[in-house]
Amino acid sequence: MPHTRTAAAAPLPAFDYTVFGGTGDLALRKLLPALYLRDRAGQVAAGSRIIGVSRSALAPSDYRARADAAIRRHVAPDELDEGLLDRFLARLDYVPVDATTDSGWGELAGRLEGRDGPVRIFYLATSPSLFGPICDGLRAAGLVTPDARVVLEKPIGRDLDSAREINERVGAVFAEPQIYRIDHYLGKETVQNLLALRFANSLFEPLWNANHIDHVQITVAETVGVEGRGDYYDHSGALRDMVQNHLLQLVCLVGMECPISLAQESVRDEKLKVLRSLKPIGEDEITSCTVRGQYRAGAVAGGAVPAYADEAGIPAGSGTETFVALKVEIDNWRWARVPFYLRTGKRLPAKMSEIVIQFRPIPHSIFPQSAGELQANRLIVRLQPDESIRLHLMTKEPGPGGMRVRPAPLNLSFAETFGGRFPDAYERLLMDVVRGNPTLFMRRDEVEAAWQWAEAILDGWKARHDLPKPYIAGTWGPSQAIALIERDGRTWHEDEIPNAAF
Ligand code: BG6
């Protein structure tokens, strides 16, 4: 029977969330629905406001109508409540501002003037090239108070230099504790559960090292293609879009030492140490440790899909990767010679993210061959869909006669155990900014360390003129990705893949 969840929403201070890029895809698809759901949960204090900002000349009533349509589209029908939605929409306002000129700043200042009580937050859901100009504009308009916070969406730049430049420009206006760099993977329920799994149990930590763990696999597979974001994606590719941020953050949470507490900087300090211990993958390791791929036409979830090269906004002959597989090592005492195999890609057979901790085999078997094959223990943390933690153990097959053993999972399914719905990552992170809790956001040094490591791979690919290997949409990437792990005598974990539903 599911445990009753006691997640009563704690009251938070009132806020003024100003969302630059307020008419964009992220705001309409994720941010406004997330704020509505938090309001519905009773977490949005009276007097809170959300001000959409973009270049478009819209009346506030038009903006509310767009928000209304977006929320109805992206929130589950059973979570829509007409009265609560009306209350939420009444909190919305809109101001047209052109971040690259003087236009609109005075009006925005007028809306925020005299609002000294609510927490003042600026969410920059725009291209990173606008982060600097927006921060300058905010300062010039006198809107940056000592308690104001700024939220930066990824990507923070496209390499180390551009990341540093953005960090410098934003840092000239806001102090580091005022800056919240979002990586929405850190807001996912199961990702945070890694902290509980590792540090609220005594069972795993003694085994969590090179003596007992053979290797780690991290897969973040998507069925979608570039979803109308061709222009952005083609300048980015899977390494910049997914590995430099989301996958490396997962590596950090699996690999880090126990922080001294969950307070403030401790978790981020430990993650940084992992990033700094990543063994560089330079030009010489490019062939043995990396695979880049690009999808050709194929079928996903029973439907035909075009090749990446034929997607809208993709230039002919694009050499951008839509798939990456890597063999990564953390050069420290705990993880010496334990490979972390990472892979992520678009147009794969299923939407599925999971972390597999493969333990070492037992040192000696007392079982005769007729008892069956002994498999080493495996811990699988499924991040999405069907969040769960499964521990594969060898057990005796029931029944009389000779001893037969086989692997069986201890299965902690979150839905079965806790019931209910889990808040979207953005719901938690948006409220963490209001709360003033930066633990699940990336610090400047983390972002730069991640870029430094990722950039060596980008440079290696460039130096070697490494072109992405083709794979058919709906398959698990190029055959070289299978070879990457199999030449080490290991295989990708693909036994419990959900059906490709979307
Ligand atoms: C984003 C990437 O950060 O994460 C997208 O830019 C990707 O390309 C998305 O599709 C995946 O997020 P999720 O939460 O659906 O796994």
CSV table of N, CA and C in Angstrom, one decimal, residues 317-433:
chain,number,residue,atom,x,y,z
A,317,GLY,N,24.6,18.9,-45.0
A,317,GLY,CA,25.9,18.5,-44.7
A,317,GLY,C,26.4,18.8,-43.2
A,318,SER,N,25.4,19.1,-42.3
A,318,SER,CA,25.7,19.4,-40.9
A,318,SER,C,26.6,18.3,-40.3
A,319,GLY,N,27.6,18.6,-39.6
A,319,GLY,CA,28.4,17.6,-38.9
A,319,GLY,C,28.1,17.6,-37.4
A,320,THR,N,26.9,18.1,-37.0
A,320,THR,CA,26.6,18.1,-35.5
A,320,THR,C,26.2,16.7,-35.1
A,321,GLU,N,26.6,16.4,-33.9
A,321,GLU,CA,26.2,15.0,-33.3
A,321,GLU,C,24.9,15.1,-32.6
A,322,THR,N,24.1,14.1,-32.8
A,322,THR,CA,22.8,13.9,-32.1
A,322,THR,C,22.9,12.8,-31.1
A,323,PHE,N,24.1,12.2,-31.0
A,323,PHE,CA,24.3,11.1,-30.1
A,323,PHE,C,25.8,11.1,-29.6
A,324,VAL,N,26.0,10.8,-28.4
A,324,VAL,CA,27.4,10.7,-27.9
A,324,VAL,C,27.5,9.5,-26.9
A,325,ALA,N,28.6,8.8,-27.1
A,325,ALA,CA,28.9,7.8,-26.1
A,325,ALA,C,30.3,8.0,-25.6
A,326,LEU,N,30.6,7.9,-24.3
A,326,LEU,CA,31.9,8.2,-23.8
A,326,LEU,C,32.3,7.2,-22.8
A,327,LYS,N,33.6,7.0,-22.7
A,327,LYS,CA,34.2,6.2,-21.6
A,327,LYS,C,34.9,7.3,-20.7
A,328,VAL,N,34.5,7.5,-19.5
A,328,VAL,CA,35.0,8.5,-18.7
A,328,VAL,C,35.6,7.9,-17.4
A,329,GLU,N,36.7,8.5,-17.0
A,329,GLU,CA,37.3,8.0,-15.7
A,329,GLU,C,37.4,9.2,-14.7
A,330,ILE,N,37.2,8.8,-13.5
A,330,ILE,CA,37.4,9.8,-12.4
A,330,ILE,C,38.8,9.4,-11.7
A,331,ASP,N,39.7,10.3,-11.9
A,331,ASP,CA,41.1,10.0,-11.4
A,331,ASP,C,41.2,10.3,-9.9
A,332,ASN,N,40.7,9.5,-9.1
A,332,ASN,CA,40.9,9.7,-7.7
A,332,ASN,C,40.9,8.3,-7.0
A,333,TRP,N,41.2,8.3,-5.7
A,333,TRP,CA,41.4,7.1,-5.0
A,333,TRP,C,40.1,6.2,-5.0
A,334,ARG,N,39.0,6.8,-4.8
A,334,ARG,CA,37.7,6.0,-4.8
A,334,ARG,C,37.4,5.4,-6.1
A,335,TRP,N,37.7,6.0,-7.2
A,335,TRP,CA,37.2,5.5,-8.5
A,335,TRP,C,38.3,5.1,-9.5
A,336,ALA,N,39.5,4.9,-9.0
A,336,ALA,CA,40.6,4.5,-9.9
A,336,ALA,C,40.2,3.3,-10.7
A,337,ARG,N,40.4,3.5,-12.0
A,337,ARG,CA,40.2,2.4,-13.0
A,337,ARG,C,38.7,1.9,-13.1
A,338,VAL,N,37.8,2.7,-12.6
A,338,VAL,CA,36.4,2.3,-12.7
A,338,VAL,C,35.8,3.1,-13.9
A,339,PRO,N,35.5,2.5,-15.0
A,339,PRO,CA,35.0,3.4,-16.1
A,339,PRO,C,33.5,3.8,-15.9
A,340,PHE,N,33.2,5.0,-16.2
A,340,PHE,CA,31.8,5.5,-16.3
A,340,PHE,C,31.5,5.6,-17.8
A,341,TYR,N,30.6,4.7,-18.2
A,341,TYR,CA,30.2,4.8,-19.6
A,341,TYR,C,28.9,5.7,-19.7
A,342,LEU,N,29.0,6.7,-20.5
A,342,LEU,CA,27.9,7.6,-20.7
A,342,LEU,C,27.4,7.5,-22.1
A,343,ARG,N,26.1,7.6,-22.3
A,343,ARG,CA,25.5,7.8,-23.6
A,343,ARG,C,24.2,8.6,-23.6
A,344,THR,N,24.1,9.4,-24.6
A,344,THR,CA,22.8,10.1,-24.7
A,344,THR,C,22.6,10.4,-26.2
A,345,GLY,N,21.3,10.4,-26.6
A,345,GLY,CA,21.0,10.7,-28.0
A,345,GLY,C,19.6,11.0,-28.2
A,346,LYS,N,19.3,11.5,-29.4
A,346,LYS,CA,18.0,11.8,-29.8
A,346,LYS,C,17.6,10.7,-30.8
A,347,ARG,N,16.2,10.5,-30.9
A,347,ARG,CA,15.7,9.5,-31.8
A,347,ARG,C,16.2,8.1,-31.5
A,348,LEU,N,16.3,7.8,-30.2
A,348,LEU,CA,16.6,6.4,-29.7
A,348,LEU,C,15.3,5.7,-29.5
A,349,PRO,N,15.4,4.4,-29.2
A,349,PRO,CA,14.1,3.6,-29.2
A,349,PRO,C,13.2,3.9,-28.1
A,350,ALA,N,13.7,4.6,-27.0
A,350,ALA,CA,12.8,4.8,-25.9
A,350,ALA,C,13.2,6.1,-25.1
A,351,LYS,N,12.3,6.8,-24.5
A,351,LYS,CA,12.7,7.9,-23.6
A,351,LYS,C,13.0,7.2,-22.2
A,352,MET,N,14.2,7.3,-21.8
A,352,MET,CA,14.6,6.5,-20.6
A,352,MET,C,15.9,7.1,-20.1
A,353,SER,N,16.0,7.4,-18.9
A,353,SER,CA,17.2,7.8,-18.2
A,353,SER,C,17.5,6.9,-17.1
A,354,GLU,N,18.7,6.4,-17.0
A,354,GLU,CA,19.0,5.5,-15.8
A,354,GLU,C,20.5,5.5,-15.6
A,355,ILE,N,20.7,5.2,-14.3
A,355,ILE,CA,22.1,5.0,-13.9
A,355,ILE,C,22.2,3.5,-13.4
A,356,VAL,N,23.3,2.9,-13.9
A,356,VAL,CA,23.5,1.5,-13.5
A,356,VAL,C,24.8,1.4,-12.8
A,357,ILE,N,24.7,0.9,-11.6
A,357,ILE,CA,26.0,0.6,-10.8
A,357,ILE,C,26.2,-0.9,-10.9
A,358,GLN,N,27.2,-1.3,-11.6
A,358,GLN,CA,27.5,-2.7,-11.8
A,358,GLN,C,28.6,-3.1,-10.8
A,359,PHE,N,28.2,-4.0,-9.8
A,359,PHE,CA,29.2,-4.4,-8.8
A,359,PHE,C,30.1,-5.5,-9.4
A,360,ARG,N,31.2,-5.8,-8.7
A,360,ARG,CA,32.1,-6.8,-9.2
A,360,ARG,C,31.5,-8.2,-8.8
A,361,PRO,N,32.0,-9.2,-9.6
A,361,PRO,CA,31.5,-10.6,-9.3
A,361,PRO,C,32.0,-11.0,-8.0
A,362,ILE,N,31.4,-12.1,-7.4
A,362,ILE,CA,31.9,-12.7,-6.2
A,362,ILE,C,33.3,-13.3,-6.5
A,363,PRO,N,34.1,-13.3,-5.4
A,363,PRO,CA,35.5,-13.8,-5.7
A,363,PRO,C,35.6,-15.3,-5.9
A,364,HIS,N,34.6,-16.1,-5.4
A,364,HIS,CA,34.7,-17.5,-5.5
A,364,HIS,C,33.3,-18.1,-5.5
A,365,SER,N,33.0,-19.1,-6.3
A,365,SER,CA,31.7,-19.6,-6.3
A,365,SER,C,31.7,-21.0,-5.7
A,366,ILE,N,30.7,-21.3,-4.8
A,366,ILE,CA,30.6,-22.6,-4.3
A,366,ILE,C,29.5,-23.4,-5.0
A,367,PHE,N,28.9,-22.8,-6.0
A,367,PHE,CA,27.8,-23.4,-6.7
A,367,PHE,C,28.3,-24.2,-7.9
A,368,PRO,N,27.7,-25.4,-8.1
A,368,PRO,CA,28.0,-26.1,-9.3
A,368,PRO,C,27.5,-25.4,-10.6
A,369,GLN,N,28.1,-25.8,-11.7
A,369,GLN,CA,27.6,-25.1,-12.9
A,369,GLN,C,26.1,-25.3,-13.2
A,370,SER,N,25.6,-26.5,-12.8
A,370,SER,CA,24.2,-26.8,-13.0
A,370,SER,C,23.3,-25.8,-12.2
A,371,ALA,N,23.8,-25.1,-11.3
A,371,ALA,CA,23.0,-24.2,-10.5
A,371,ALA,C,22.6,-22.9,-11.3
A,372,GLY,N,23.2,-22.7,-12.4
A,372,GLY,CA,22.9,-21.6,-13.3
A,372,GLY,C,24.1,-20.5,-13.2
A,373,GLU,N,23.9,-19.6,-14.1
A,373,GLU,CA,25.0,-18.6,-14.2
A,373,GLU,C,24.9,-17.5,-13.1
A,374,LEU,N,26.0,-17.3,-12.4
A,374,LEU,CA,26.0,-16.3,-11.4
A,374,LEU,C,26.2,-14.9,-12.0
A,375,GLN,N,25.3,-14.0,-11.7
A,375,GLN,CA,25.5,-12.6,-12.2
A,375,GLN,C,25.9,-11.7,-11.1
A,376,ALA,N,26.8,-10.8,-11.4
A,376,ALA,CA,27.2,-9.8,-10.4
A,376,ALA,C,26.0,-8.9,-10.0
A,377,ASN,N,26.0,-8.4,-8.8
A,377,ASN,CA,24.9,-7.5,-8.4
A,377,ASN,C,24.9,-6.2,-9.2
A,378,ARG,N,23.7,-5.7,-9.3
A,378,ARG,CA,23.6,-4.5,-10.1
A,378,ARG,C,22.5,-3.6,-9.5
A,379,LEU,N,22.8,-2.3,-9.3
A,379,LEU,CA,21.8,-1.4,-8.8
A,379,LEU,C,21.4,-0.4,-9.9
A,380,ILE,N,20.1,-0.4,-10.1
A,380,ILE,CA,19.7,0.5,-11.3
A,380,ILE,C,18.8,1.6,-10.8
A,381,VAL,N,19.2,2.8,-11.0
A,381,VAL,CA,18.4,4.0,-10.6
A,381,VAL,C,17.7,4.5,-11.8
A,382,ARG,N,16.4,4.3,-11.9
A,382,ARG,CA,15.7,4.8,-13.1
A,382,ARG,C,15.2,6.2,-12.8
A,383,LEU,N,15.7,7.1,-13.6
A,383,LEU,CA,15.3,8.5,-13.3
A,383,LEU,C,14.0,8.9,-14.0
A,384,GLN,N,13.8,8.3,-15.2
A,384,GLN,CA,12.5,8.5,-15.9
A,384,GLN,C,12.4,7.5,-17.0
A,385,PRO,N,11.2,7.1,-17.4
A,385,PRO,CA,10.0,7.2,-16.7
A,385,PRO,C,9.9,6.1,-15.6
A,386,ASP,N,8.8,6.0,-15.0
A,386,ASP,CA,8.6,5.0,-13.9
A,386,ASP,C,9.8,5.0,-12.9
A,387,GLU,N,9.9,6.1,-12.2
A,387,GLU,CA,11.1,6.3,-11.3
A,387,GLU,C,11.1,5.1,-10.4
A,388,SER,N,12.3,4.5,-10.2
A,388,SER,CA,12.5,3.4,-9.3
A,388,SER,C,13.9,3.2,-9.0
A,389,ILE,N,14.2,2.4,-8.0
A,389,ILE,CA,15.5,1.9,-7.6
A,389,ILE,C,15.4,0.4,-7.5
A,390,ARG,N,16.2,-0.3,-8.3
A,390,ARG,CA,16.1,-1.8,-8.3
A,390,ARG,C,17.5,-2.3,-8.0
A,391,LEU,N,17.5,-3.3,-7.1
A,391,LEU,CA,18.8,-4.0,-6.8
A,391,LEU,C,18.7,-5.4,-7.2
A,392,HIS,N,19.5,-5.8,-8.2
A,392,HIS,CA,19.5,-7.2,-8.7
A,392,HIS,C,20.3,-8.1,-7.8
A,393,LEU,N,19.7,-9.1,-7.2
A,393,LEU,CA,20.4,-10.0,-6.3
A,393,LEU,C,20.3,-11.4,-6.9
A,394,MET,N,21.2,-12.3,-6.6
A,394,MET,CA,21.1,-13.7,-6.9
A,394,MET,C,20.2,-14.3,-5.8
A,395,THR,N,19.3,-15.1,-6.3
A,395,THR,CA,18.4,-15.8,-5.3
A,395,THR,C,18.3,-17.3,-5.7
A,396,LYS,N,17.9,-18.1,-4.7
A,396,LYS,CA,17.6,-19.5,-5.0
A,396,LYS,C,16.3,-19.6,-5.7
A,397,GLU,N,16.2,-20.3,-6.8
A,397,GLU,CA,14.9,-20.6,-7.4
A,397,GLU,C,14.1,-21.5,-6.5
A,398,PRO,N,12.9,-21.1,-6.2
A,398,PRO,CA,12.1,-21.9,-5.2
A,398,PRO,C,11.9,-23.4,-5.7
A,399,GLY,N,11.8,-24.3,-4.8
A,399,GLY,CA,11.5,-25.6,-5.2
A,399,GLY,C,12.5,-26.6,-4.7
A,400,PRO,N,12.1,-27.9,-4.6
A,400,PRO,CA,13.0,-28.9,-4.2
A,400,PRO,C,14.0,-29.3,-5.2
A,401,GLY,N,14.8,-30.3,-5.0
A,401,GLY,CA,15.8,-30.7,-5.9
A,401,GLY,C,17.1,-30.0,-5.8
A,402,GLY,N,17.9,-30.0,-6.8
A,402,GLY,CA,19.2,-29.3,-6.7
A,402,GLY,C,19.1,-27.8,-6.6
A,403,MET,N,20.2,-27.3,-6.2
A,403,MET,CA,20.3,-25.8,-6.0
A,403,MET,C,20.3,-25.1,-7.4
A,404,ARG,N,19.4,-24.2,-7.6
A,404,ARG,CA,19.4,-23.4,-8.8
A,404,ARG,C,19.3,-22.0,-8.4
A,405,VAL,N,20.1,-21.1,-8.9
A,405,VAL,CA,20.1,-19.7,-8.6
A,405,VAL,C,19.8,-18.8,-9.8
A,406,ARG,N,19.2,-17.7,-9.6
A,406,ARG,CA,19.0,-16.8,-10.7
A,406,ARG,C,18.8,-15.3,-10.1
A,407,PRO,N,19.1,-14.3,-11.0
A,407,PRO,CA,19.0,-12.9,-10.5
A,407,PRO,C,17.5,-12.5,-10.4
A,408,ALA,N,17.2,-11.8,-9.3
A,408,ALA,CA,15.8,-11.2,-9.2
A,408,ALA,C,16.0,-9.9,-8.6
A,409,PRO,N,15.1,-8.9,-8.9
A,409,PRO,CA,15.2,-7.5,-8.4
A,409,PRO,C,14.5,-7.3,-7.1
A,410,LEU,N,15.1,-6.5,-6.2
A,410,LEU,CA,14.4,-5.9,-5.2
A,410,LEU,C,13.9,-4.5,-5.8
A,411,ASN,N,12.7,-4.3,-5.8
A,411,ASN,CA,12.2,-3.2,-6.7
A,411,ASN,C,11.5,-2.1,-5.8
A,412,LEU,N,12.1,-0.9,-5.7
A,412,LEU,CA,11.4,0.2,-5.1
A,412,LEU,C,10.9,1.1,-6.2
A,413,SER,N,9.6,0.8,-6.5
A,413,SER,CA,8.9,1.7,-7.5
A,413,SER,C,8.4,2.9,-6.7
A,414,PHE,N,8.7,4.1,-7.2
A,414,PHE,CA,8.2,5.3,-6.5
A,414,PHE,C,6.7,5.4,-6.5
A,415,ALA,N,6.2,5.1,-7.7
A,415,ALA,CA,4.7,5.3,-7.9
A,415,ALA,C,4.0,4.3,-6.9
A,416,GLU,N,4.5,3.1,-6.8
A,416,GLU,CA,3.8,2.1,-5.9
A,416,GLU,C,4.0,2.5,-4.5
A,417,THR,N,5.2,3.0,-4.1
A,417,THR,CA,5.5,3.2,-2.7
A,417,THR,C,4.9,4.5,-2.2
A,418,PHE,N,5.0,5.5,-3.1
A,418,PHE,CA,4.6,6.9,-2.6
A,418,PHE,C,3.3,7.4,-3.2
A,419,GLY,N,2.9,6.8,-4.3
A,419,GLY,CA,1.6,7.2,-5.0
A,419,GLY,C,1.8,8.7,-5.4
A,420,GLY,N,0.6,9.2,-5.9
A,420,GLY,CA,0.6,10.6,-6.3
A,420,GLY,C,1.5,11.0,-7.4
A,421,ARG,N,1.5,12.3,-7.6
A,421,ARG,CA,2.4,12.8,-8.7
A,421,ARG,C,3.6,13.4,-8.1
A,422,PHE,N,4.7,13.4,-8.9
A,422,PHE,CA,5.9,14.0,-8.5
A,422,PHE,C,6.1,15.3,-9.2
A,423,PRO,N,6.4,16.4,-8.4
A,423,PRO,CA,6.5,17.7,-9.1
A,423,PRO,C,7.6,17.7,-10.1
A,424,ASP,N,7.3,18.4,-11.2
A,424,ASP,CA,8.3,18.6,-12.3
A,424,ASP,C,9.5,19.3,-11.7
A,425,ALA,N,10.7,19.0,-12.3
A,425,ALA,CA,11.9,19.6,-11.8
A,425,ALA,C,11.8,21.1,-11.7
A,426,TYR,N,11.2,21.8,-12.6
A,426,TYR,CA,11.1,23.2,-12.6
A,426,TYR,C,10.3,23.7,-11.4
A,427,GLU,N,9.3,23.0,-11.0
A,427,GLU,CA,8.5,23.4,-9.8
A,427,GLU,C,9.4,23.6,-8.6
A,428,ARG,N,10.2,22.5,-8.4
A,428,ARG,CA,11.1,22.6,-7.2
A,428,ARG,C,12.1,23.7,-7.3
A,429,LEU,N,12.7,23.8,-8.5
A,429,LEU,CA,13.8,24.7,-8.7
A,429,LEU,C,13.4,26.2,-8.6
A,430,LEU,N,12.2,26.5,-9.2
A,430,LEU,CA,11.7,27.8,-9.2
A,430,LEU,C,11.4,28.3,-7.7
A,431,MET,N,10.9,27.3,-6.9
A,431,MET,CA,10.7,27.6,-5.5
A,431,MET,C,11.9,27.7,-4.7
A,432,ASP,N,12.9,26.9,-5.1
A,432,ASP,CA,14.2,27.0,-4.4
A,432,ASP,C,14.8,28.4,-4.5
A,433,VAL,N,14.6,29.0,-5.7
A,433,VAL,CA,15.1,30.4,-5.9
A,433,VAL,C,14.4,31.3,-4.9
